[in-house]
XYZ file of C-alpha atoms in Angstrom:
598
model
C 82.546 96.213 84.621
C 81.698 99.308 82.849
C 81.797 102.973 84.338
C 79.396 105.431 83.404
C 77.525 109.009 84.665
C 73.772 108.900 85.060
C 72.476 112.409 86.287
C 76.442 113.454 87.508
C 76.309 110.294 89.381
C 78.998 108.078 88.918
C 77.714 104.672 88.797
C 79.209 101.026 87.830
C 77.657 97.924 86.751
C 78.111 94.682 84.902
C 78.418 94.774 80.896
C 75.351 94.028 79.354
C 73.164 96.078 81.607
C 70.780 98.108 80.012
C 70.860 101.869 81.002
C 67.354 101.336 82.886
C 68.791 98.585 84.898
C 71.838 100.878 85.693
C 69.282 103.472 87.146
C 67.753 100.878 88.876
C 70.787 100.423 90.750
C 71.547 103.556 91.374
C 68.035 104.222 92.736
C 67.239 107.073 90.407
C 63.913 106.245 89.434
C 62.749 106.292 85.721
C 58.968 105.623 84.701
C 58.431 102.592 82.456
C 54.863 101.014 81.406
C 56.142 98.040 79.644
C 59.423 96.635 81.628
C 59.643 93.410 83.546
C 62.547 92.127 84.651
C 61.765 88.370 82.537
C 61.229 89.717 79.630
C 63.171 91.154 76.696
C 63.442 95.243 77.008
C 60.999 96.144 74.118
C 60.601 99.922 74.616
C 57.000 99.893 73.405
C 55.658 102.813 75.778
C 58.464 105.100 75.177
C 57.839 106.495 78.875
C 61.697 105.706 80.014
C 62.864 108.343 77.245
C 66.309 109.316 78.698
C 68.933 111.775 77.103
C 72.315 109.965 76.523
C 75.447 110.633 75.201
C 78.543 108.549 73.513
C 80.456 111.543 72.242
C 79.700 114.526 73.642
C 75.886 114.833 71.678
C 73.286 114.056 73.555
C 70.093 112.584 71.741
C 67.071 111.091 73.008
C 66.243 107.121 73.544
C 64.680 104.244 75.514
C 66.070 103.598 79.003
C 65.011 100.120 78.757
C 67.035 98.739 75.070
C 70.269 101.088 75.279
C 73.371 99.211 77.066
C 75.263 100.733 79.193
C 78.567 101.366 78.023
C 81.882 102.863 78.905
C 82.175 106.473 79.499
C 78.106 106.707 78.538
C 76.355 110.101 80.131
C 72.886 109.695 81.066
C 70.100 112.309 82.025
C 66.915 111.255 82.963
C 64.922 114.314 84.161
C 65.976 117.458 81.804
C 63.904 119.819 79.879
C 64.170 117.643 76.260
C 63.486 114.499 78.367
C 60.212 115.849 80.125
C 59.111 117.212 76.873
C 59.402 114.085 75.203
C 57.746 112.095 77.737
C 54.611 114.636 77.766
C 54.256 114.075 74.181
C 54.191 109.947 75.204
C 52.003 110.796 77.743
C 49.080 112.635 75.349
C 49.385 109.980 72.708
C 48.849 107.021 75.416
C 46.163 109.053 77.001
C 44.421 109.120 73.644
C 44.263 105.696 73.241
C 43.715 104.711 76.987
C 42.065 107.872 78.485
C 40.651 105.032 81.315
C 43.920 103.877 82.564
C 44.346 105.513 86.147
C 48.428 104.905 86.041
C 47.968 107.360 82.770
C 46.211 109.662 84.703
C 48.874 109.811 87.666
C 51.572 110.260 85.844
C 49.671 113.083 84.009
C 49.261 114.853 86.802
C 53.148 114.715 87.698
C 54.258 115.747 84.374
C 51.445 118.818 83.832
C 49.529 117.206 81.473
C 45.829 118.019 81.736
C 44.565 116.851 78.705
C 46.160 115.170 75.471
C 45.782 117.353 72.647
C 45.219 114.250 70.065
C 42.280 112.943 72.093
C 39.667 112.510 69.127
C 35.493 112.192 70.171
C 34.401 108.498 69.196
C 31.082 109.020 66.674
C 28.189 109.149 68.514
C 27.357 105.219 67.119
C 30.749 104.129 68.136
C 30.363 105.170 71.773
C 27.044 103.479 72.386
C 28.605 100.002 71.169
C 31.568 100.671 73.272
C 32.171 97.661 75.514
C 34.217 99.035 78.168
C 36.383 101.186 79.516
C 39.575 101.701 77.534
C 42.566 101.173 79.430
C 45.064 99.312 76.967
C 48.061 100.835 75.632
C 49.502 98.447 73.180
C 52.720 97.843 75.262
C 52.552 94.610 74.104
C 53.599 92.587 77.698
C 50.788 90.234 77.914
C 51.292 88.720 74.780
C 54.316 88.945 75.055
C 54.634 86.820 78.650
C 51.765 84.477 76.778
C 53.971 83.529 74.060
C 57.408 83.879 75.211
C 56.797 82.370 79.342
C 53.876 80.353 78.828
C 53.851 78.995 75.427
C 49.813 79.019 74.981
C 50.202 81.605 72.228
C 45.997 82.691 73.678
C 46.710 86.512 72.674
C 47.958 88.176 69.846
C 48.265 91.626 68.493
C 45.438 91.672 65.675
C 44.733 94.721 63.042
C 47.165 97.602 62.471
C 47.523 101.351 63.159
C 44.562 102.885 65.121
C 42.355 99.458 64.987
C 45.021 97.438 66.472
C 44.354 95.410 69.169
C 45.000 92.484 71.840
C 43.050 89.476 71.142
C 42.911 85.685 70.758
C 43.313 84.589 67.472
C 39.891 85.291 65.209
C 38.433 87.054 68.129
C 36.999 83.859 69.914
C 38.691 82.512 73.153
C 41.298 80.211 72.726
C 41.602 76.490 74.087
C 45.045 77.357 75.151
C 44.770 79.629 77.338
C 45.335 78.160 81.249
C 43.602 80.735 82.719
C 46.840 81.287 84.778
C 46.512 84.868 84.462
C 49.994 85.902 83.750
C 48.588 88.355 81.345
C 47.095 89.997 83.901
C 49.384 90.091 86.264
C 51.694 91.762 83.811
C 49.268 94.173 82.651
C 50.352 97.920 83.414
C 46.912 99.916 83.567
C 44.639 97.374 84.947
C 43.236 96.459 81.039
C 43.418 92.709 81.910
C 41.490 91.011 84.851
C 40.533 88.207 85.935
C 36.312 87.373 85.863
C 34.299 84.903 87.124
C 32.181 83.085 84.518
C 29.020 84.419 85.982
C 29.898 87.744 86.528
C 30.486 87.507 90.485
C 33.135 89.283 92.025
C 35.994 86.958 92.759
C 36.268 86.995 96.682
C 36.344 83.747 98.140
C 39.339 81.499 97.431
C 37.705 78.401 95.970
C 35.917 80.606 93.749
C 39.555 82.421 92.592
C 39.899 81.265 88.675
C 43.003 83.217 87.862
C 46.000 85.055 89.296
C 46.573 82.320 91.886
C 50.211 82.057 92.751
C 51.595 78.451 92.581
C 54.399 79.779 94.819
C 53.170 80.210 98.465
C 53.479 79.346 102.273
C 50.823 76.628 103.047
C 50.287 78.452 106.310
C 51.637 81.421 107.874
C 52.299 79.804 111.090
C 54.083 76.896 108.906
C 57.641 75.240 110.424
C 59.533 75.653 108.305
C 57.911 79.025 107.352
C 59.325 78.600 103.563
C 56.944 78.523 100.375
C 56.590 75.988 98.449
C 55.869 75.158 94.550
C 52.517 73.734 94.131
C 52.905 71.456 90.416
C 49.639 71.414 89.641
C 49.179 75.243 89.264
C 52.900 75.958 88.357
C 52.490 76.552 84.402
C 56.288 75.463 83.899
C 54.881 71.628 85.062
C 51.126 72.351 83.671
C 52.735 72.987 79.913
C 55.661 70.538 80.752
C 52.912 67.786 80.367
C 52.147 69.074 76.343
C 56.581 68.495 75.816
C 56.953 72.597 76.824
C 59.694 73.983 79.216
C 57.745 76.816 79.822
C 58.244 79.873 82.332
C 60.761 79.648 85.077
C 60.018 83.449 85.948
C 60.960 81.877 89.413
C 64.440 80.712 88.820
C 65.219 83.972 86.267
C 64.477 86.431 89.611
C 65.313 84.592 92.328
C 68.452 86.496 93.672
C 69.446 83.398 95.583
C 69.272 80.932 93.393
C 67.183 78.687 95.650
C 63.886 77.751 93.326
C 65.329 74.207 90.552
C 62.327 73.628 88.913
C 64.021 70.132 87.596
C 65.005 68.890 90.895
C 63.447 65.334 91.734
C 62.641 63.559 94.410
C 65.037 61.729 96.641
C 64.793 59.126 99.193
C 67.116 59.788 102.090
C 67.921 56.836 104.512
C 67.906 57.702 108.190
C 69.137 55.687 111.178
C 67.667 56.603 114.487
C 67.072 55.765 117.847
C 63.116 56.679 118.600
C 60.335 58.191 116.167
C 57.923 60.429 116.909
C 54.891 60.434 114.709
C 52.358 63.660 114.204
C 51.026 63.309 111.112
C 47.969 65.604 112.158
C 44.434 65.357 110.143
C 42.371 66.142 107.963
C 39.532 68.413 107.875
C 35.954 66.357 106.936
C 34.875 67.681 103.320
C 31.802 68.578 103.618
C 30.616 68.091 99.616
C 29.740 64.326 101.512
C 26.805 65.579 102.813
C 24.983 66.880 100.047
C 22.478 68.710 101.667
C 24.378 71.356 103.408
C 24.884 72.739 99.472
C 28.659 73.418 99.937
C 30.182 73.184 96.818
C 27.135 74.372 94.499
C 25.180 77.132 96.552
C 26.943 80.598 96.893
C 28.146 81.850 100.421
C 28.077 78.522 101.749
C 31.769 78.096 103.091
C 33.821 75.734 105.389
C 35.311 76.749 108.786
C 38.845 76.617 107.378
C 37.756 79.076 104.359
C 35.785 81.354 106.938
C 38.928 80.931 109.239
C 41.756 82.726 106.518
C 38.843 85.231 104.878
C 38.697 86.572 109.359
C 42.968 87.042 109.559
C 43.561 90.019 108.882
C 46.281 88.870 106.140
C 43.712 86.804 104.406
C 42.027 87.392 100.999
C 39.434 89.429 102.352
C 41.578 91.645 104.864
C 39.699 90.301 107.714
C 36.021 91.353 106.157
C 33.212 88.625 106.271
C 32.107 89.280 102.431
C 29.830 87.474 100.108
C 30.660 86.359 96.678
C 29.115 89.627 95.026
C 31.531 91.690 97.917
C 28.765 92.687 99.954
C 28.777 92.262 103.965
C 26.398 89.568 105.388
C 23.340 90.610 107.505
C 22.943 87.420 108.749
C 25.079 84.523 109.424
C 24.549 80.782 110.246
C 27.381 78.668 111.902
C 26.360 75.011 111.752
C 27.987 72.868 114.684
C 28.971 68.861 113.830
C 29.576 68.742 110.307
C 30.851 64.917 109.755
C 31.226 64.457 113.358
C 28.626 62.583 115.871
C 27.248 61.224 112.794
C 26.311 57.953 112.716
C 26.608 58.165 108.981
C 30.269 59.902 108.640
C 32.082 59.641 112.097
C 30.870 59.049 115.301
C 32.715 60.364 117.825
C 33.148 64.000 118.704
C 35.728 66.416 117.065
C 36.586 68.269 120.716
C 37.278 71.506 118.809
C 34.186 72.732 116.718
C 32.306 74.326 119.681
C 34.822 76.518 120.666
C 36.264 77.734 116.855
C 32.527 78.494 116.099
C 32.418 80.708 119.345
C 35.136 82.008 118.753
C 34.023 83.277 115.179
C 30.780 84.280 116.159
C 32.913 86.452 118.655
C 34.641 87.839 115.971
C 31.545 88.465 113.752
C 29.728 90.512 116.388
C 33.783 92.339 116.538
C 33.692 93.475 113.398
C 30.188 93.637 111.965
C 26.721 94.091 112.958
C 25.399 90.401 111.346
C 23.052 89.011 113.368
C 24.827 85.087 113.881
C 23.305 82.097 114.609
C 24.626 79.132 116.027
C 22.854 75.323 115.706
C 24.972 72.861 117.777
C 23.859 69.753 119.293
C 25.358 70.137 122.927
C 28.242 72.998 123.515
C 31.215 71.202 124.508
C 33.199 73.840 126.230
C 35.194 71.483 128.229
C 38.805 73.692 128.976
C 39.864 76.630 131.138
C 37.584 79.640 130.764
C 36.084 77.829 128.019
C 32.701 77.992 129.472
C 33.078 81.543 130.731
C 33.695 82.120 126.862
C 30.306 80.715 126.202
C 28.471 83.024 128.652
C 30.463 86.168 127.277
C 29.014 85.501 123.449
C 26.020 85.087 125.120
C 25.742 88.332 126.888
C 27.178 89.637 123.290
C 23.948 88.804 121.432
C 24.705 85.374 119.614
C 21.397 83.337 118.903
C 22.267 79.924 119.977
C 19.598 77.318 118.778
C 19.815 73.632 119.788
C 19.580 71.828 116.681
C 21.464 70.090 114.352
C 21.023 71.464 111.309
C 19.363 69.009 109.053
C 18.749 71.186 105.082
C 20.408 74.004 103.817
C 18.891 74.970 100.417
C 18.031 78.707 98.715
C 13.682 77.316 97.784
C 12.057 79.948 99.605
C 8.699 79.404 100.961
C 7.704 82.961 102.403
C 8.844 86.285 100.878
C 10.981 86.975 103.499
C 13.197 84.039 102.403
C 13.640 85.644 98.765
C 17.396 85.320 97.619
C 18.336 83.819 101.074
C 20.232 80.713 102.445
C 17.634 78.518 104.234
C 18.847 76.968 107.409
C 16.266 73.952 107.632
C 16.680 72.523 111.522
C 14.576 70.835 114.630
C 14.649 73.202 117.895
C 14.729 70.779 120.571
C 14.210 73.522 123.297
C 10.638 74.122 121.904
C 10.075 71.345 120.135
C 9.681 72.600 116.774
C 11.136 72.439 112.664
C 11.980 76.451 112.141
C 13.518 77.479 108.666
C 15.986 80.275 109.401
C 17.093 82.608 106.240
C 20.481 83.990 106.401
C 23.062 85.095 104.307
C 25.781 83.030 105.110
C 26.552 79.504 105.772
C 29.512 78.357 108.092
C 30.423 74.689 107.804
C 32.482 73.657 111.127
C 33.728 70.881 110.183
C 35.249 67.969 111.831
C 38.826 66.278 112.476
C 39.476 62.693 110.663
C 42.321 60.419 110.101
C 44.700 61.443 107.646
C 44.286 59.401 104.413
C 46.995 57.457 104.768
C 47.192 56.568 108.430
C 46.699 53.172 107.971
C 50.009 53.074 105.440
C 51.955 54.748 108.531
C 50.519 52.543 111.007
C 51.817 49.312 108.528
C 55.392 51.526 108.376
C 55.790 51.792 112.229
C 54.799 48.669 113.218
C 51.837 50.661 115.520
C 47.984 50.311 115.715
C 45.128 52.264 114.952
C 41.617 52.744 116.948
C 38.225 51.830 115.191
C 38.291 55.612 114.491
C 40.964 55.503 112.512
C 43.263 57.543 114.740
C 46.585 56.117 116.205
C 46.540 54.370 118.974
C 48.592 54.939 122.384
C 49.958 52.049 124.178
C 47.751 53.080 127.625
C 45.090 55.287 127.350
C 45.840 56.765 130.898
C 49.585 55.232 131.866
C 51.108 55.611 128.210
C 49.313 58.458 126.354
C 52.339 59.019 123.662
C 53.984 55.692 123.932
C 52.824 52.871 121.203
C 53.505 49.486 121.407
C 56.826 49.715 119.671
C 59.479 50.851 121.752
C 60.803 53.924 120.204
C 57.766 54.612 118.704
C 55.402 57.956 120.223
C 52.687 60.013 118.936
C 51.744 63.661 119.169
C 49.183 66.054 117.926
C 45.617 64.956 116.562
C 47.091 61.866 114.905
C 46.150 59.700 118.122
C 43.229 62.102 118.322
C 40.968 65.170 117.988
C 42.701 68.171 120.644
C 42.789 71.385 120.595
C 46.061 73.376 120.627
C 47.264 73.155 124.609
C 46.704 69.525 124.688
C 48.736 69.287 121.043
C 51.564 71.291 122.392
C 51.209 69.166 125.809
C 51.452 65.816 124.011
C 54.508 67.048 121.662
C 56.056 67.954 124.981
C 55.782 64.830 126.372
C 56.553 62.579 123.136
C 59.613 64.959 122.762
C 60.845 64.174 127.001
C 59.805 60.441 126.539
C 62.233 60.076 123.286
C 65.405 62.169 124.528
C 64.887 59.807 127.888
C 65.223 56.415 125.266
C 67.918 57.896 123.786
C 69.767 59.121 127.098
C 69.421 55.281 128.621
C 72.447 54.343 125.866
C 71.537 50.653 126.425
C 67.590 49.461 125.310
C 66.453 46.568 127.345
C 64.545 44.040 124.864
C 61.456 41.842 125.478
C 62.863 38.697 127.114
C 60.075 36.005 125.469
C 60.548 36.840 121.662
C 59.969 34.046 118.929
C 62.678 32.152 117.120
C 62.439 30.090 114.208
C 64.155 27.392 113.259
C 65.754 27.141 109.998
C 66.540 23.753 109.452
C 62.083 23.340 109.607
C 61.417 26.354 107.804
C 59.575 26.069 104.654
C 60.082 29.619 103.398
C 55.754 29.811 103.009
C 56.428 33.066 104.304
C 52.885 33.212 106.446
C 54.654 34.309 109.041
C 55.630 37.617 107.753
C 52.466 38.857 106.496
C 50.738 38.126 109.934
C 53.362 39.756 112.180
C 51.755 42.916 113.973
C 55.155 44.442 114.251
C 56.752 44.012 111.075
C 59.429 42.206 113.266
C 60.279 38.882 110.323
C 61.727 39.264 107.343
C 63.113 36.292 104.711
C 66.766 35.674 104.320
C 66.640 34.677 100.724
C 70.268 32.826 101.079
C 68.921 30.509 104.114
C 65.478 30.136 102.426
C 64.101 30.681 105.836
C 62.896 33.408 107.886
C 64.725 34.928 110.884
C 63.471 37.505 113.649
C 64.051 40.905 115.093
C 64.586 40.369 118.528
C 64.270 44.010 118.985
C 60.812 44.371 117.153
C 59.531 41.102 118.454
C 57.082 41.636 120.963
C 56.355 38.080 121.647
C 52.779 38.233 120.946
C 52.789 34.514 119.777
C 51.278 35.179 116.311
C 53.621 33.257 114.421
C 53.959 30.705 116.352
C 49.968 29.825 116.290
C 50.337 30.395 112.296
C 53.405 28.241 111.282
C 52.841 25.204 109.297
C 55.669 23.193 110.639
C 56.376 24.200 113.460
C 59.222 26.381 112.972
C 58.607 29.063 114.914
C 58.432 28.705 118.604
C 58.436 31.283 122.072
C 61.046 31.334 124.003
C 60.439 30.397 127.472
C 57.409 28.918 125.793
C 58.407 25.630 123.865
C 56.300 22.455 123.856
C 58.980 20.742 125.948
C 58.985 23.614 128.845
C 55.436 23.637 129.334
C 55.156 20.104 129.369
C 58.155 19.839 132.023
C 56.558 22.562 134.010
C 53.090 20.745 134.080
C 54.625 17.895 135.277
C 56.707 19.331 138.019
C 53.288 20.979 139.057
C 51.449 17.237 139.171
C 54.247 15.705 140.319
């Protein structure tokens, strides 16, 4: 450890800490432009000027490349130091008189104006491109070259023409776009832009600056984030031979983020299983003609439900893509669901999250909102009292699935407008309502790879895709394997009481299995016998319950009595006649026939 005096203050810390870090840790604040704590102290702003001493002389230095070291005096807010950091301050402010952070810390040192400001020529300001913000600290090349590896900036020209730039002034094809330039960037001189100019406000519009580390959801059990690869520039540049990054691991003060961990398979044994795999939202780029995916402020009911939270992207503000606040919204009911074309049965849940964002439109804003439904299905406990409240609140409710939404306007009044395109069935006629916003509410389906869990539990599925319960009324989270139950929207589309009801239930239904200590069995199983098996294996590809399996070392294949429901399905499939029922051989039914005839 090494012992040294920053402002009187005796303070200790670990050798090879920098005198900036040691201030740090002291919490005596000193102002740096160009420090992160992942990249190599380079001292190019000059703002953390300190005063320190070895010997008794005190002399004047960078905070942020000076090592602490034994016996070291440090002052970090004298006369000399303030003087020297005014003198920083007018020569940054010269060549970034834009950069607000300049501007602030002007105004806390007494600087009004830098005396080696210079007036551009009259020809130079009028081809000026922008505002002038950059200071040269260097930190966005530096993360580009030194994190990253794209090497898509560079320092270019020297003295007063120097610059940050791509190489030959022309964007480069390495750059990722990941925007850790940006986010690195002390005065704002970097930002992320849209390719056609918009302001970046919705999240599926977001190019740059998009975290790879984050919580799926903030309700999410376990609440912990996660690493998403295919954003994570460590695994992006990985695939070009790279080990780029790991700003995670370097900062993580608990050492929890291994970017080279791999998967591992870990073998359970258990009693009972409980499966909620949940669903999937419909995508609604299938239907082409509801323009989501190519026409601006058309959104889904998932993005329109995180821009409304108040911790969202937005802060809770309906916004278009240029930032401006809808007049006029549309909320279109049935998207994938009671379609003959997509799915057919109902999604239970659409009516009442399009209520309840209409309610929270007419909340917060003055939009006039529309909703086109084909019936309201408000079907729960105040549900339709709900319905009648919006109503009284203003909500335009038109009965009509809505067939077109396009921006071809027909009548001036449709100029730069969404186009809702839909049949009113209370009058009886086609209306073309122009709004400014589209809501998609779209519907629940099977997760893609229910019918791979369904073949891995041994259970069924419905026509819809959905998991099916053993009883629709006596066994709603029981399957037909024992030990098997279901919860959530996997079996179904439900709302959230009915998920946490059925999660209850699953949850009592499993701890009673496991409480029992003894499992009674289906009596009438099949059996096979080995001496007439033939090893064709038929058997196991038909079972329904994943109950036969091959013993390689008999050449024949033997049952689970405890997965064997009896169904017979081997039995009617077996070549030789290997597989029988108990209680149900040839010989007993025969013997029982004739003791009925006899």
């Amino acid at each position: 450890m090494v012992r040294l005096t920053i402002n009187d203050q005796p303070v200790e810390v670990e050798e090879g800490t920098t005198v900036l870090e040691a201030c740090t840790a002291a919490a005596i604040e000193v102002p740096t432009l160009c420090s992160v704590p992942f990249l190599e102290p380079h001292g190019a702003c000059r703002m953390c000027t300190v005063n320190v001493s070895y010997n008794g002389t005190f002399s004047l230095t960078t905070a942020c490349t000076v090592q602490a070291a034994e016996g070291m005096r440090v002052v970090t807010d004298d006369d000399d130091v303030r003087a020297a950091r005014k003198v920083v301050l007018e020569l940054l402010l010269a060549r970034a008189p834009d950069a607000e952070v300049l501007h602030d810390l002007a105004r806390e040192y007494g600087v009004e104006k830098s005396r080696f400001a210079v007036e551009p020529p009259e020809e130079e300001a009028e081809s000026e491109a922008g505002p002038k913000k950059c200071i040269l600290c260097g930190l966005c090349y530096r993360v580009c070259e030194q994190r990253v590896q794209a090497y898509a900036i560079g320092l270019v020209q020297r003295g007063a023409d120097a610059e940050i730039a791509p190489p030959f002034g022309r964007p480069s094809d390495n750059c990722l776009a990941c925007g850790a330039c940006a986010s690195v960037c002390p005065t704002g001189a970097i930002t992320a832009v849209d390719r056609l100019g918009r302001e970046i406000v919705h999240d599926e519009l977001t190019l740059a600056s998009n975290s790879a580390i984050r919580i799926p959801i903030k309700q999410a059990v376990p609440n912990v984030p996660y690493v998403d690869k295919t954003e994570c520039i460590h695994f992006t540049q990985a695939e070009k031979g790279l080990d780029a990054c790991r700003v995670c691991e370097d900062i993580c003060p608990k050492e929890a983020i291994d970017l080279d961990a791999e998967e591992e398979e870990i073998e359970l044994e258990v009693g009972t299983l409980i499966v909620a795999t949940g669903f999937q939202t419909f995508d609604p780029r299938r239907i082409a003609e509801m323009g989501y995916g190519y026409l601006p402020n058309v959104v889904s009911s998932l993005e329109f439900e995180v821009m409304m939270r108040a911790d969202g992207l937005t802060e809770g503000e309906a916004l278009m893509e240029d930032g401006g606040k809808p007049g006029s919204i549309a909320i279109l009911h049935c998207i994938g669901s009671r379609d003959k074309n997509y799915n057919r049965y109902c999604s239970r849940v659409c009516c009442m999250y399009s209520l309840k964002f209409a309610h929270l439109l007419k909340e917060k804003t003055d939009a006039e909102v529309f909703q086109f439904y084909i019936d309201m299905r408000t079907f729960g406990k105040g549900y339709e009292e709900f319905y009648d409240r919006l109503l009284d609140e203003g909500v335009f409710f038109v009965r009509g699935r809505g067939a077109e939404v396009t921006n071809v306007a027909e009548r001036p009044e449709e100029e730069g407008k969404l186009i809702v395109c839909c049949e009113d069935t209370l009058i009886g006629a086609y209306r073309r309502v122009p709004v400014d916003m589209v809501v998609l509410a779209t519907g629940l389906e099977p997760r893609a790879d229910a019918q791979e869990v369904r073949r891995t539990f041994g259970i069924g599925c419905g026509a819809e895709g959905f998991f099916q319960e053993k009883h629709a009324k006596l066994a709603p989270v029981s399957t037909t394997t024992d030990g098997v139950f279901l919860a959530g929207a996997c079996q179904g589309p439900k709302d959230i009481p009915d998920a946490v009801a059925q999660g209850s239930a699953a949850a009592s239904q499993a701890l009673a299995l496991m409480d029992k200590g003894l499992v009674e069995i289906e009596p009438i199983t099949a059996v096979i016998d080995e001496d007439v098996c033939c090893g064709c294996k038929i058997c196991i590809g038909l079972c329904p319950y994943t109950a036969i399996s091959f013993d390689e070392e008999k050449g024949a294949s033997v049952v689970n009595d405890v997965l064997c429901k009896g169904c017979g399905t081997c039995v009617a499939a077996c070549t030789t006649g290997a597989a029988n029922q108990r209680h149900f051989k040839n010989e007993q039914l025969l013997a029982e026939i004739e003791g009925v005839l006899s």
